[in-house]
């Protein structure tokens, strides 16, 4: 992660590094959201993936995959609510 020195000794992180971190976080949240907390992690993955793409990440594929997984999280949530009437997985008969 590179930093830029500003006046009075302050530093800030470059937007490209932040966008790369957002792309990776989007991918991880989307992947984990398929199993647990899809109601929270799905929208977070969508937002982080979109922000990473808007900021020009070098990890474009990971940001796109995180966005797709976030959308899949919401689709899984809709299927679970429709089929079971609940927002959690149910493996019992």
mmCIF file of C-alpha atoms in Angstrom:
data_model
loop_
_atom_site.group_PDB
_atom_site.id
_atom_site.type_symbol
_atom_site.label_atom_id
_atom_site.label_comp_id
_atom_site.label_asym_id
_atom_site.label_seq_id
_atom_site.Cartn_x
_atom_site.Cartn_y
_atom_site.Cartn_z
ATOM 1 C CA UNK A 1 0.000 0.000 0.000
ATOM 2 C CA UNK A 2 1.565 3.313 -0.981
ATOM 3 C CA UNK A 3 0.990 6.553 0.851
ATOM 4 C CA UNK A 4 1.284 10.167 -0.209
ATOM 5 C CA UNK A 5 2.777 12.737 2.142
ATOM 6 C CA UNK A 6 0.588 15.820 2.543
ATOM 7 C CA UNK A 7 1.217 19.114 4.298
ATOM 8 C CA UNK A 8 1.867 19.081 8.041
ATOM 9 C CA UNK A 9 3.004 15.450 8.054
ATOM 10 C CA UNK A 10 -0.350 13.940 7.139
ATOM 11 C CA UNK A 11 -0.527 10.953 4.823
ATOM 12 C CA UNK A 12 -3.279 9.408 2.722
ATOM 13 C CA UNK A 13 -3.579 6.107 0.927
ATOM 14 C CA UNK A 14 -3.744 6.147 -2.883
ATOM 15 C CA UNK A 15 -7.194 5.536 -4.360
ATOM 16 C CA UNK A 16 -5.907 2.641 -6.490
ATOM 17 C CA UNK A 17 -4.770 0.692 -3.429
ATOM 18 C CA UNK A 18 -8.038 1.397 -1.659
ATOM 19 C CA UNK A 19 -9.973 0.264 -4.735
ATOM 20 C CA UNK A 20 -7.956 -2.970 -4.851
ATOM 21 C CA UNK A 21 -8.762 -3.620 -1.198
ATOM 22 C CA UNK A 22 -12.440 -2.944 -1.883
ATOM 23 C CA UNK A 23 -12.419 -5.402 -4.790
ATOM 24 C CA UNK A 24 -10.954 -8.148 -2.617
ATOM 25 C CA UNK A 25 -13.377 -7.377 0.234
ATOM 26 C CA UNK A 26 -16.284 -7.481 -2.215
ATOM 27 C CA UNK A 27 -15.224 -10.916 -3.454
ATOM 28 C CA UNK A 28 -14.804 -12.313 0.072
ATOM 29 C CA UNK A 29 -18.117 -10.868 1.301
ATOM 30 C CA UNK A 30 -19.958 -12.225 -1.715
ATOM 31 C CA UNK A 31 -18.428 -15.670 -1.290
ATOM 32 C CA UNK A 32 -19.117 -15.903 2.437
ATOM 33 C CA UNK A 33 -22.578 -14.417 1.922
ATOM 34 C CA UNK A 34 -23.643 -17.454 -0.081
ATOM 35 C CA UNK A 35 -23.508 -19.466 3.148
ATOM 36 C CA UNK A 36 -24.235 -17.046 6.006
ATOM 37 C CA UNK A 37 -25.617 -13.536 6.503
ATOM 38 C CA UNK A 38 -26.597 -13.088 2.865
ATOM 39 C CA UNK A 39 -29.056 -10.373 3.855
ATOM 40 C CA UNK A 40 -26.114 -8.196 5.005
ATOM 41 C CA UNK A 41 -23.114 -9.405 3.018
ATOM 42 C CA UNK A 42 -24.870 -9.422 -0.377
ATOM 43 C CA UNK A 43 -25.597 -5.686 -0.491
ATOM 44 C CA UNK A 44 -22.172 -4.911 1.000
ATOM 45 C CA UNK A 45 -20.492 -6.944 -1.762
ATOM 46 C CA UNK A 46 -22.537 -5.123 -4.401
ATOM 47 C CA UNK A 47 -21.622 -1.690 -3.054
ATOM 48 C CA UNK A 48 -17.922 -2.433 -2.550
ATOM 49 C CA UNK A 49 -17.624 -4.026 -5.983
ATOM 50 C CA UNK A 50 -19.295 -1.028 -7.615
ATOM 51 C CA UNK A 51 -17.096 1.439 -5.754
ATOM 52 C CA UNK A 52 -13.956 -0.498 -6.664
ATOM 53 C CA UNK A 53 -14.931 -0.458 -10.331
ATOM 54 C CA UNK A 54 -15.766 3.251 -10.196
ATOM 55 C CA UNK A 55 -12.378 4.052 -8.642
ATOM 56 C CA UNK A 56 -10.506 2.126 -11.324
ATOM 57 C CA UNK A 57 -9.200 -0.929 -9.523
ATOM 58 C CA UNK A 58 -6.471 -3.031 -11.063
ATOM 59 C CA UNK A 59 -8.339 -6.113 -9.797
ATOM 60 C CA UNK A 60 -11.284 -5.625 -12.134
ATOM 61 C CA UNK A 61 -12.108 -9.330 -12.391
ATOM 62 C CA UNK A 62 -12.287 -9.722 -8.643
ATOM 63 C CA UNK A 63 -14.543 -6.671 -8.336
ATOM 64 C CA UNK A 64 -16.860 -8.020 -11.043
ATOM 65 C CA UNK A 65 -16.933 -11.434 -9.408
ATOM 66 C CA UNK A 66 -17.676 -9.858 -6.020
ATOM 67 C CA UNK A 67 -20.536 -7.901 -7.576
ATOM 68 C CA UNK A 68 -21.912 -11.053 -9.216
ATOM 69 C CA UNK A 69 -21.637 -13.000 -5.960
ATOM 70 C CA UNK A 70 -23.411 -10.179 -4.118
ATOM 71 C CA UNK A 71 -26.274 -10.417 -6.592
ATOM 72 C CA UNK A 72 -26.282 -14.209 -6.170
ATOM 73 C CA UNK A 73 -26.534 -13.708 -2.400
ATOM 74 C CA UNK A 74 -29.706 -11.711 -2.854
ATOM 75 C CA UNK A 75 -31.109 -14.291 -5.272
ATOM 76 C CA UNK A 76 -30.395 -17.074 -2.757
ATOM 77 C CA UNK A 77 -32.102 -14.977 -0.086
ATOM 78 C CA UNK A 78 -35.187 -14.542 -2.281
ATOM 79 C CA UNK A 79 -35.323 -18.282 -3.012
ATOM 80 C CA UNK A 80 -34.993 -19.166 0.679
ATOM 81 C CA UNK A 81 -37.714 -16.748 1.709
ATOM 82 C CA UNK A 82 -40.007 -18.032 -1.026
ATOM 83 C CA UNK A 83 -39.376 -21.741 -0.443
ATOM 84 C CA UNK A 84 -39.058 -21.933 3.344
ATOM 85 C CA UNK A 85 -40.491 -18.681 4.616
ATOM 86 C CA UNK A 86 -37.221 -18.079 6.465
ATOM 87 C CA UNK A 87 -33.924 -16.320 5.790
ATOM 88 C CA UNK A 88 -31.701 -19.242 6.796
ATOM 89 C CA UNK A 89 -30.687 -22.588 5.326
ATOM 90 C CA UNK A 90 -32.699 -25.571 6.522
ATOM 91 C CA UNK A 91 -31.315 -29.060 5.919
ATOM 92 C CA UNK A 92 -33.822 -31.025 7.992
ATOM 93 C CA UNK A 93 -36.740 -32.763 6.348
#
